[in-house]
Coordinates of C-alpha atoms and ligand atoms in Angstrom, one line a residue:
X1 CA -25.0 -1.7 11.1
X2 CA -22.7 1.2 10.4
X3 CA -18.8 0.8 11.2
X4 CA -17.8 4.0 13.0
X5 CA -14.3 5.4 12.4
X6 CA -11.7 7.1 14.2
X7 CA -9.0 8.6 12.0
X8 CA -5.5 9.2 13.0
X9 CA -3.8 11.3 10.8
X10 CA -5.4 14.0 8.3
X11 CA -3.0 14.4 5.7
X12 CA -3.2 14.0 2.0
X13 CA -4.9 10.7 2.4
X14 CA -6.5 10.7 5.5
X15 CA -8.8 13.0 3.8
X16 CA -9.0 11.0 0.5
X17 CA -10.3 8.2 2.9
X18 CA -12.3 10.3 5.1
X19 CA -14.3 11.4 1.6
X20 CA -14.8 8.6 0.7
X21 CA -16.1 7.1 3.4
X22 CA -18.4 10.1 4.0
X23 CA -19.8 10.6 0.7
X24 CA -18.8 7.7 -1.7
X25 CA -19.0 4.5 0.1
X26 CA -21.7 3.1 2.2
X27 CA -22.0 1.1 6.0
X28 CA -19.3 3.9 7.0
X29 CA -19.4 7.1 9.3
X30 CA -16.2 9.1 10.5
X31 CA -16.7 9.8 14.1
X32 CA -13.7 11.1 15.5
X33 CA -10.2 12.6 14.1
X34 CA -7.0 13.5 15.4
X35 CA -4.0 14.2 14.1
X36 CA -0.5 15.7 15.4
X37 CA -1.4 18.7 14.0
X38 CA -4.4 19.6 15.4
X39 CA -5.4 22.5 13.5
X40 CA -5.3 19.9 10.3
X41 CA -7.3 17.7 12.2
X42 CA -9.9 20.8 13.0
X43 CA -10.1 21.8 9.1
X44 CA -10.7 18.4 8.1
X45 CA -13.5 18.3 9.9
X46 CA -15.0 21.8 8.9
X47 CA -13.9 21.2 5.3
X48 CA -15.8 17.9 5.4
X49 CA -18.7 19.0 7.7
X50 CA -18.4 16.0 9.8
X51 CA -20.2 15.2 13.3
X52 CA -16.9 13.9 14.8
X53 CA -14.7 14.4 18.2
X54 CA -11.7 16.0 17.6
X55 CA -9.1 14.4 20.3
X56 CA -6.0 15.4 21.4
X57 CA -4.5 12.2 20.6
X58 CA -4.5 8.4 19.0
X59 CA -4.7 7.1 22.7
X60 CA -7.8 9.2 23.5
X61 CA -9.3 8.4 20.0
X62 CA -9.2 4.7 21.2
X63 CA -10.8 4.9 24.2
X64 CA -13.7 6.8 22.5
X65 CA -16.8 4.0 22.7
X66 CA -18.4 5.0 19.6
X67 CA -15.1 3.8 17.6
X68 CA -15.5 0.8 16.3
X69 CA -12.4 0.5 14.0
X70 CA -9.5 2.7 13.7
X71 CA -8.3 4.3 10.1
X72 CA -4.5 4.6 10.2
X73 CA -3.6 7.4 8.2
X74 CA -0.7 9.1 9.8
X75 CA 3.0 9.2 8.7
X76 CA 4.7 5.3 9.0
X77 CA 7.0 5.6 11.8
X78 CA 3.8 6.4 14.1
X79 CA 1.5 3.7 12.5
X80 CA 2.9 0.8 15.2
X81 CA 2.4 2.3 18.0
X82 CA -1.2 3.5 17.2
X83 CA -2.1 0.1 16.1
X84 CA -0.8 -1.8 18.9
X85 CA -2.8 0.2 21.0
X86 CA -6.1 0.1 18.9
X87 CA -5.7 -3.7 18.8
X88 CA -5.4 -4.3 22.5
X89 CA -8.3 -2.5 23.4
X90 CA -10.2 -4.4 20.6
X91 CA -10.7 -2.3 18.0
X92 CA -11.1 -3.1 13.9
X93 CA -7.6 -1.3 12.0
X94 CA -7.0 0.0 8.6
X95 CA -3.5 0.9 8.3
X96 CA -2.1 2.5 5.6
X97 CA 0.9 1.2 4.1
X98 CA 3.2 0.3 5.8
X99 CA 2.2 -1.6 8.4
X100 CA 5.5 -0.6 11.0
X101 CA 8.9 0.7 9.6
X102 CA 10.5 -2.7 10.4
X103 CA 9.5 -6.2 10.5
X104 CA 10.1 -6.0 14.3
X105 CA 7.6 -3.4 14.3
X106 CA 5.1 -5.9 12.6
X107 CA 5.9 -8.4 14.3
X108 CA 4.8 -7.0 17.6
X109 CA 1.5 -5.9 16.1
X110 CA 1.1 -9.6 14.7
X111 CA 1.8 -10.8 18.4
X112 CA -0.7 -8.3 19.5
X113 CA -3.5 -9.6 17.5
X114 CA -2.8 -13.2 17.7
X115 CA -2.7 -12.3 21.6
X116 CA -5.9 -10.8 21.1
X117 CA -7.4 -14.0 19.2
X118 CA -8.6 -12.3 16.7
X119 CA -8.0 -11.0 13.1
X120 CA -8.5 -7.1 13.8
X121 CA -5.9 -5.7 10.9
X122 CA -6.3 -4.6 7.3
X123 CA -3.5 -3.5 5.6
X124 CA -3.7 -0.5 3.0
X125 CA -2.2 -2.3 -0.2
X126 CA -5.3 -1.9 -2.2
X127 CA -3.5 -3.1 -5.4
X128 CA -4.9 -6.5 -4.6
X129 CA -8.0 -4.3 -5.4
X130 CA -7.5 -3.1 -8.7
X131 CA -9.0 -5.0 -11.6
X132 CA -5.8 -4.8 -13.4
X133 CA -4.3 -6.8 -11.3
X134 CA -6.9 -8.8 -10.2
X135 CA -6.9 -10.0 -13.7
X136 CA -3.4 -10.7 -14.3
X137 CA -3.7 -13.1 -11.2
X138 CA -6.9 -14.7 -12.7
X139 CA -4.9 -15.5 -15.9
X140 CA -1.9 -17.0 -13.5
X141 CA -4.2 -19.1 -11.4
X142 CA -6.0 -20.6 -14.3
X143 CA -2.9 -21.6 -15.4
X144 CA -3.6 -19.5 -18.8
X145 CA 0.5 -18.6 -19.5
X146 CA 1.7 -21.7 -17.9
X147 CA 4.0 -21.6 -15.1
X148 CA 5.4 -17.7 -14.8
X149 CA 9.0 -17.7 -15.0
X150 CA 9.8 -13.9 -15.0
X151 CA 8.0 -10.5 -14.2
X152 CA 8.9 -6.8 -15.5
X153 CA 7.7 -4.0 -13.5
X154 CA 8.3 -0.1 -13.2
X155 CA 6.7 2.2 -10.3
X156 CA 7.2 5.5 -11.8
X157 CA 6.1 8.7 -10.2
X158 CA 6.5 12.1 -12.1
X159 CA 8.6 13.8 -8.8
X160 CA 9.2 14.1 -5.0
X161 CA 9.7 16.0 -2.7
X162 CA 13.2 17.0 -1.0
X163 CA 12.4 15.5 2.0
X164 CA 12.2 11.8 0.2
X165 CA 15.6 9.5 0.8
X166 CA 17.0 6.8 -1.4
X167 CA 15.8 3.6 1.0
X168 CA 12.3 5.7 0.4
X169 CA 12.2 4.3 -2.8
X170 CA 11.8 1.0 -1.2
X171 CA 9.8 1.8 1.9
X172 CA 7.3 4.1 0.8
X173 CA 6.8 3.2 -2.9
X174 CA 8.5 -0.3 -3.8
X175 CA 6.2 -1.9 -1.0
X176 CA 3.5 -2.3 -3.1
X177 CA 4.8 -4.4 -5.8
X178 CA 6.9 -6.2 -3.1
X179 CA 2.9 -6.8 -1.6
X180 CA 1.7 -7.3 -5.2
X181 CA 3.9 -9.6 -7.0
X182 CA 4.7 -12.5 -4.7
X183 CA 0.7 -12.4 -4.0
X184 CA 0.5 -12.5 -8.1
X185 CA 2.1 -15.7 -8.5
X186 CA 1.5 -17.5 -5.0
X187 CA 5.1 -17.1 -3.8
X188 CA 7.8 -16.1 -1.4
X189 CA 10.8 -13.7 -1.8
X190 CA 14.2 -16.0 -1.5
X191 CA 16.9 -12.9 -2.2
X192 CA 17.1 -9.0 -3.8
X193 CA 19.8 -6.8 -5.5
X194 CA 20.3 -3.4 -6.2
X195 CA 21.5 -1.7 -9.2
X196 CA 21.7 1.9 -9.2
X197 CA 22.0 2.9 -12.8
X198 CA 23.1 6.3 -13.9
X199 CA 21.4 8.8 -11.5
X200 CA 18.8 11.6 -13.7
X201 CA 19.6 15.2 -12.7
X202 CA 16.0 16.0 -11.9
X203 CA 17.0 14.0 -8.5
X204 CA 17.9 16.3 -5.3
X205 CA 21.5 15.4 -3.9
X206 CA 21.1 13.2 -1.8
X207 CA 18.4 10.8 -3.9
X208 CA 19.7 7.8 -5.9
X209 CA 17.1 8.0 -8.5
X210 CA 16.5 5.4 -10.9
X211 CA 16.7 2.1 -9.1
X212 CA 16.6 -1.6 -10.3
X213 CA 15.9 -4.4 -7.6
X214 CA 16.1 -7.9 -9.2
X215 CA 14.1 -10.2 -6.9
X216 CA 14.3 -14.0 -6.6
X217 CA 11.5 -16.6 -5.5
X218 CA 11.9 -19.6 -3.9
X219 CA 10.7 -21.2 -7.0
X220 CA 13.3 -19.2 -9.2
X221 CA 10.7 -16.6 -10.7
X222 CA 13.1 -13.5 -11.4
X223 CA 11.7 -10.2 -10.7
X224 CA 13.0 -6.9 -12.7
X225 CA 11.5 -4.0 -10.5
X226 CA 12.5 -0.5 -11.5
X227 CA 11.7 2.5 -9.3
X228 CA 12.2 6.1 -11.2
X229 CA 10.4 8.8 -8.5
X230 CA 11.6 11.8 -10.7
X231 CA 10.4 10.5 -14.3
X232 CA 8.9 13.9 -15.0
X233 CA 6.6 12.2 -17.4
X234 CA 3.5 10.9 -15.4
X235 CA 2.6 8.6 -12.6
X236 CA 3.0 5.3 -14.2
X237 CA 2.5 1.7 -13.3
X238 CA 3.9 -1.3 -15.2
X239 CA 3.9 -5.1 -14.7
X240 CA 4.4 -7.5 -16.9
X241 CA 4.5 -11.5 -16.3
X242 CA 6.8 -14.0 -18.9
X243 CA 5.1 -17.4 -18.3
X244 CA 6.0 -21.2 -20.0
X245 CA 3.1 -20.3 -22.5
X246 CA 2.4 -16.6 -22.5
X247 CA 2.7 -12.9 -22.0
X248 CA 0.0 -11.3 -19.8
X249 CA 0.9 -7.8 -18.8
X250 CA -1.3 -4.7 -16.7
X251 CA -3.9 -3.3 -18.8
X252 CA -2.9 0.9 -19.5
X253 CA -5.2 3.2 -17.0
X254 CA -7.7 3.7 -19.8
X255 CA -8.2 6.9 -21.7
X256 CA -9.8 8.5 -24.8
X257 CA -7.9 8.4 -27.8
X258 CA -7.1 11.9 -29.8
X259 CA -6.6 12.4 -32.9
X260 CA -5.3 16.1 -33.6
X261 CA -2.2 18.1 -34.8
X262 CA -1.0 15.1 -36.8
X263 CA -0.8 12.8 -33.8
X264 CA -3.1 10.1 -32.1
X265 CA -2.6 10.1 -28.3
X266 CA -3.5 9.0 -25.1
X267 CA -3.2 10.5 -22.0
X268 CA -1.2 9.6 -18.9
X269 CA -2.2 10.5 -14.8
X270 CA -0.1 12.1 -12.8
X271 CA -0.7 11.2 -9.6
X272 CA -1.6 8.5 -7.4
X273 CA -4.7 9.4 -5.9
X274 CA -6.4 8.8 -9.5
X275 CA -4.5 5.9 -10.6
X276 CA -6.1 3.7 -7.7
X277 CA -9.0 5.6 -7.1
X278 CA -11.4 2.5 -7.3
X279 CA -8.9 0.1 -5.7
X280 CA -9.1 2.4 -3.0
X281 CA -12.7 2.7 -2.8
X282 CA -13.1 -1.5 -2.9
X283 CA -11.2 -2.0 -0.5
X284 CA -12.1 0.4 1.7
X285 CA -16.1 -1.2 1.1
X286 CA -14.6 -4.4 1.4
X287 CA -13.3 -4.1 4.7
X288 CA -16.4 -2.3 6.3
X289 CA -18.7 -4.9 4.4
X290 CA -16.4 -7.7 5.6
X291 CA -16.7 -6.7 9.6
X292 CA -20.1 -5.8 9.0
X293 CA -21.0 -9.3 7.8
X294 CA -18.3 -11.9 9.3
X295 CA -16.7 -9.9 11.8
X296 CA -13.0 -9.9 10.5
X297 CA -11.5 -7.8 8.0
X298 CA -10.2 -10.4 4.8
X299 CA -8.3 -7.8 3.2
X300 CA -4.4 -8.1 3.5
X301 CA -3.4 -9.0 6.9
X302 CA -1.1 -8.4 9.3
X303 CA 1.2 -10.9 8.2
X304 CA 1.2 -9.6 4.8
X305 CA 2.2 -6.6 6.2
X306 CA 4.9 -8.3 8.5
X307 CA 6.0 -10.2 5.3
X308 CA 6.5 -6.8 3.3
X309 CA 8.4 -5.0 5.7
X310 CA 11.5 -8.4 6.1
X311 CA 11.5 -7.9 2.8
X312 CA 11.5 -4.3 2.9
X313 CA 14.3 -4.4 4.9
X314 CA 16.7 -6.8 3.1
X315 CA 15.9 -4.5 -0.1
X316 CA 17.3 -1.8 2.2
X317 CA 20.2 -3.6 3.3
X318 CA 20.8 -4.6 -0.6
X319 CA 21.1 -0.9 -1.2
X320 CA 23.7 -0.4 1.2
X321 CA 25.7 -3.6 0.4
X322 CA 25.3 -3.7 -3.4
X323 CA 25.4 -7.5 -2.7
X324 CA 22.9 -10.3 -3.2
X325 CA 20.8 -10.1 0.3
X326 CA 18.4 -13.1 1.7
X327 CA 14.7 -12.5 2.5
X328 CA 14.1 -14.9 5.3
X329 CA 10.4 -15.3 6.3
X330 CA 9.6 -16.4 10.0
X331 CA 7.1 -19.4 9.6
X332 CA 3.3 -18.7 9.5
X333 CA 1.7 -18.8 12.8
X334 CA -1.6 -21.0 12.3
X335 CA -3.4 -17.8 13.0
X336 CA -2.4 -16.6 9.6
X337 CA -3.5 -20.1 7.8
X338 CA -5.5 -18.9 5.6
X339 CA -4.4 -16.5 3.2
X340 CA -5.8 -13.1 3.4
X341 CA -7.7 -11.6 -0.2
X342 CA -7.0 -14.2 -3.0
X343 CA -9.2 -12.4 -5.6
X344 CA -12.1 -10.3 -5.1
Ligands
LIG401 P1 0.7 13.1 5.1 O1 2.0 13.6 5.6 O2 0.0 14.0 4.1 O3 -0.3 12.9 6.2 C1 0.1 12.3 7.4 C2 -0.7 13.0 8.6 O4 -0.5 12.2 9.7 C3 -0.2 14.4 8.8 O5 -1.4 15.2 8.9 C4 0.4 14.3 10.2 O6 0.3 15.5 10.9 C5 -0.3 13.1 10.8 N1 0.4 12.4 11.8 C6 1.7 12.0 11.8 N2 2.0 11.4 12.9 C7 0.9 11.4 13.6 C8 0.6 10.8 14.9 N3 1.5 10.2 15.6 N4 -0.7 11.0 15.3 C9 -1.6 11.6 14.6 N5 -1.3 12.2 13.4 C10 -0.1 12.0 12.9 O7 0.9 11.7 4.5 P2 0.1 10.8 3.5 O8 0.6 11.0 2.1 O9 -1.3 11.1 3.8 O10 0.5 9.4 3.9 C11 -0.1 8.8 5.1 C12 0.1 7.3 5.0 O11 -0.6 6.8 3.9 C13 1.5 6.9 4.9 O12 1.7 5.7 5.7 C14 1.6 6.6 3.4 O13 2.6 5.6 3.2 C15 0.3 6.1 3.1 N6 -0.1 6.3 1.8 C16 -0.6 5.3 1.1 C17 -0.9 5.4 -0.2 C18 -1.4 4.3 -1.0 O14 -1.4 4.3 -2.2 N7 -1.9 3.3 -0.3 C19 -0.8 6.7 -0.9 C20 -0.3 7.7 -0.1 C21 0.0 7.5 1.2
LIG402 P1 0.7 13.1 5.0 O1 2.0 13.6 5.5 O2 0.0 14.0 4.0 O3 -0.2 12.9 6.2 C1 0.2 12.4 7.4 C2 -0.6 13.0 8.5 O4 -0.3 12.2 9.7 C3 -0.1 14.4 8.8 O5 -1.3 15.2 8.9 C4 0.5 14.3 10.2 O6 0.4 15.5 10.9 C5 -0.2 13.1 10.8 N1 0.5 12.4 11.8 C6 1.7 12.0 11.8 N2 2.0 11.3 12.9 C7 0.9 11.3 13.6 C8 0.5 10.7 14.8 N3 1.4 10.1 15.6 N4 -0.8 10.8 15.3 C9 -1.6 11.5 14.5 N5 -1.3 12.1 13.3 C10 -0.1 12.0 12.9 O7 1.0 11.7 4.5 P2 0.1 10.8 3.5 O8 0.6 11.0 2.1 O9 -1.3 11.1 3.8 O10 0.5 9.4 3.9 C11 0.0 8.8 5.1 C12 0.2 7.4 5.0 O11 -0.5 6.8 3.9 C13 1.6 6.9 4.9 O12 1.8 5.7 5.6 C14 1.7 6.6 3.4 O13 2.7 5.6 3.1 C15 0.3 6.1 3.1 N6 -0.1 6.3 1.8 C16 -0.5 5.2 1.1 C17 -0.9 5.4 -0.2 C18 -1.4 4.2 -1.0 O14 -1.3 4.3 -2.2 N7 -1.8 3.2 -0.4 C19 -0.8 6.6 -0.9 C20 -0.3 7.7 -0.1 C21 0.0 7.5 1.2
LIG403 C1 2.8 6.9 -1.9 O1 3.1 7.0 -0.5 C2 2.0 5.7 -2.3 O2 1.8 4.9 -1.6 C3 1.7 5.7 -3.7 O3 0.9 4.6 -4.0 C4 3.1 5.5 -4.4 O4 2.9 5.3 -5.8 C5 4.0 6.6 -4.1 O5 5.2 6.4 -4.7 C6 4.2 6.8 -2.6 O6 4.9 8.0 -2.4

C-alpha cells in the first residue's frame, strides 16, 4: 500500500519533507500541495516534478479522496486549524512542531481525535528519532547511571532572522528539548525559570539572546537548558545527563578529524536541516510504515504535543514574570494510555 500525502505548506521544510518522501523514503507518494502562497506551492511542484493537485486551500486539500494523511508543514499559528479539520474528516496528520501555539489549541485537536476514536496524529519532534538520543535513553532505562539527578543542555543556532521574538526562543526552538528531556528520563515538568544573562550584540533589538530556563521534575531532576539563537559559531546541540552512578552525555554529530596548519580539528554544521537529517527521515518512514502496518501512527502523539505547548506556555509566562512558574498537566485521558515512541 502506498500512503498518499497532502502537503500544506511549502516552505523550507515542506520541501525537505516533500524530497524525502519522493525520492528517499519508501510506501510514500505526495499527491497534492497547497500553500498560502500559491506560487510556492506551484514551484514546489515543478522543482520536484511531482503528479500532484495544486489546491487553493488546506480545506480543499482535505476533501481530496486520494489523501490519505495530511503533512503539516505550514507556519504554527495555522497548524490547528488545519489539523482539526484533517482529523474530523478522518485523515492520518503529520504536524510539524508545534502542534497549536497554545495548549488550548492542542487541547481541542486532542478532543478532536479522541472524538474521532482514533489515534490520527504524529507530531514532528523527530529527536526521539535520533540515535543520539535514542541512546542516551537506553543507558537511562537500563538503569546504567543510576537514577538521573540533573541534565545540562544548550540549543544553539548560529543566527536568526529579524522577524524571530524573545518567547521564540521557547516556542519555536526550546520545544524540542522540552519534548526531549522529560521523555529522556520518563518524567513530568513540575516548575521553570528564566534567567536572561547578559544579552550578545549579534542579537537584533528587540531579541533577548542568550537564555537559561532551569526546569524542575516532579521527582526533583533539575534541568539547565540554555538557548543562544545568535552564537555565530555553528548549529549545535548539547545534552548532558548527571545520574547517582554516571555521566552519559549526546554523542558530537560525527566528523573527520584534520590534521593541518598546526591544528587537529573537527568540523561543526550549521544548520538544522543536516543535524537531523536521518531523524527526520525515520521518522517520517516510521510513521508511513506504522499506518501502513497497524493503522495508527506511534510516533509522538497528540498529547505529547498538548503536553509541550502547557509547558511552553508557563516557560513563556516565566519570561515575563522572572518568577518561578508551575507546569500543571491536565490528567491523561485513557485514550493516551499508552505512551507514544519509547525507543525505536
Ligand atoms: P516556512 O516559513 O519556510 O514555510 C511555511 C510555509 O507555510 C510557507 O510557505 C507559508 O506560505 C505556508 N503557510 C503558512 N500558513 C499557511 C496556511 N495557512 N496554509 C497553507 N500554507 C501556509 O517555515 P518552515 O521553516 O518550513 O517551518 C514550517 C514548520 O515546520 C513550522 O511549524 C516549524 O516550526 C517547523 N519546523 C520544524 C523543524 C524541525 O526541526 N522539526 C525545523 C524547521 C521548521
Ligand atoms: P517556512 O516559513 O519556510 O514555511 C512555511 C510555509 O507555510 C510557507 O510557505 C507559508 O506560505 C505556508 N503557510 C503558512 N500558513 C499556511 C496556511 N494556513 N496554509 C498553507 N500554507 C501556509 O517555515 P518552515 O521553516 O518550513 O517551518 C514550518 C514548520 O515546520 C513550523 O511549524 C516550524 O516550527 C517547523 N519546523 C520544524 C523543524 C524541526 O526541526 N522539526 C525545523 C524547521 C521547521
Ligand atoms: C527550527 O524551527 C527548528 O525546529 C529547528 O530544529 C531548531 O533548531 C531551530 O531553532 C528552529 O528555528
Amino acid at each position: 500500500m502506498t500512503l498518499r500525502f497532502g502537503v500544506v505548506g511549502t516552505g523550507a521544510i515542506g520541501r525537505e519533507h516533500i524530497d524525502r518522501i519522493t525520492n528517499k523514503l519508501s510506501g510514500g507518494k505526495i499527491v497534492a500541495v497547497t500553500d498560502v502562497n500559491l506560487d510556492s506551492a506551484k514551484q514546489t511542484v515543478e522543482k520536484h516534478q511531482l503528479d500532484a493537485v495544486i489546491y487553493p486551500d488546506d480545506k480543499a486539500l482535505i476533501a481530496d479522496e486520494n489523501v490519505d494523511a495530511v503533512l503539516v508543514t505550514s507556519w504554527g499559528p495555522a497548524h490547528e486549524a488545519t489539523v482539526v479539520a484533517a482529523v474530523e474528516a478522518g485523515k492520518y496528520v503529520f504536524c510539524e512542531k508545534p502542534l497549536a501555539t497554545t495548549a488550548a489549541g492542542c487541547m481541542r485537536i486532542v478532543n478532536a481525535e479522541m472524538k474521532r476514536g482514533k489515534k490520527l496524529v504524529q507530531v514532528g519532534f523527530m529527536r526521539r528519532y535520533d540515535s543520539g538520543y535514542v541512546q542516551l535513553k537506553q543507558v537511562i532505562d537500563n538503569n546504567e547511571i543510576g537514577e538521573p539527578l540533573m541534565i545540562r543542555a544548550a540549543h544553539r543556532n548560529p543566527t536568526v532572522g529579524e522577524n524571530y521574538t524573545t518567547d521564540m526562543a521557547v516556542t519555536d526552538t526550546l520545544i524540542h528539548e522540552i519534548d526531549v528531556l522529560h521523555w529522556l528520563v520518563n518524567d513530568d515538568y513540575k516548575s521553570v525559570q528564566v534567567v536572561f544573562p547578559k544579552k550578545t550584540k549579534n542579537a537584533h533589538d528587540k531579541l533577548q539572546d542568550p537564555q537559561l530556563f532551569t526546569i524542575e521534575t516532579n521527582s526533583g531532576i533539575v534541568m539547565n537548558v540554555e538557548v543562544f539563537v545568535n552564537c555565530k559559531y555553528g548549529y549545535d546541540i548539547q545534552c548532558e545527563v548527571i545520574g547517582e552512578d554516571g555521566i552519559v552525555k549526546l554523542p558530537e554529530f560525527p566528523s573527520v578529524v584534520m590534521r593541518k596548519n598546526e591544528k587537529l580539528s573537527t568540523s561543526i554544521l550549521n544548520d538544522w536541516k543536516y543535524r537531523f537529517m536521518d531523524a527526520y527521515n525515520v521518522e517520517i518512514q516510521d510513521f508511513i510504515d506504522s499506518i501502513t502496518k497497524t493503522g495508527e501512527p506511534q510516533g509522538p502523539t497528540a498529547w505529547d504535543g498538548y503536553i509541550a505547548a502547557v509547558t511552553s506556555d508557563s516557560c513563556v509566562k516565566a519570561q515575563q514574570t522572572g518568577e518561578k512558574e508551575a507546569i500543571t498537566l491536565q490528567e491523561r485521558p485513557a485514550f493516551y494510555s499508552e505512551k507514544g515512541l519509547q525507543t525505536v
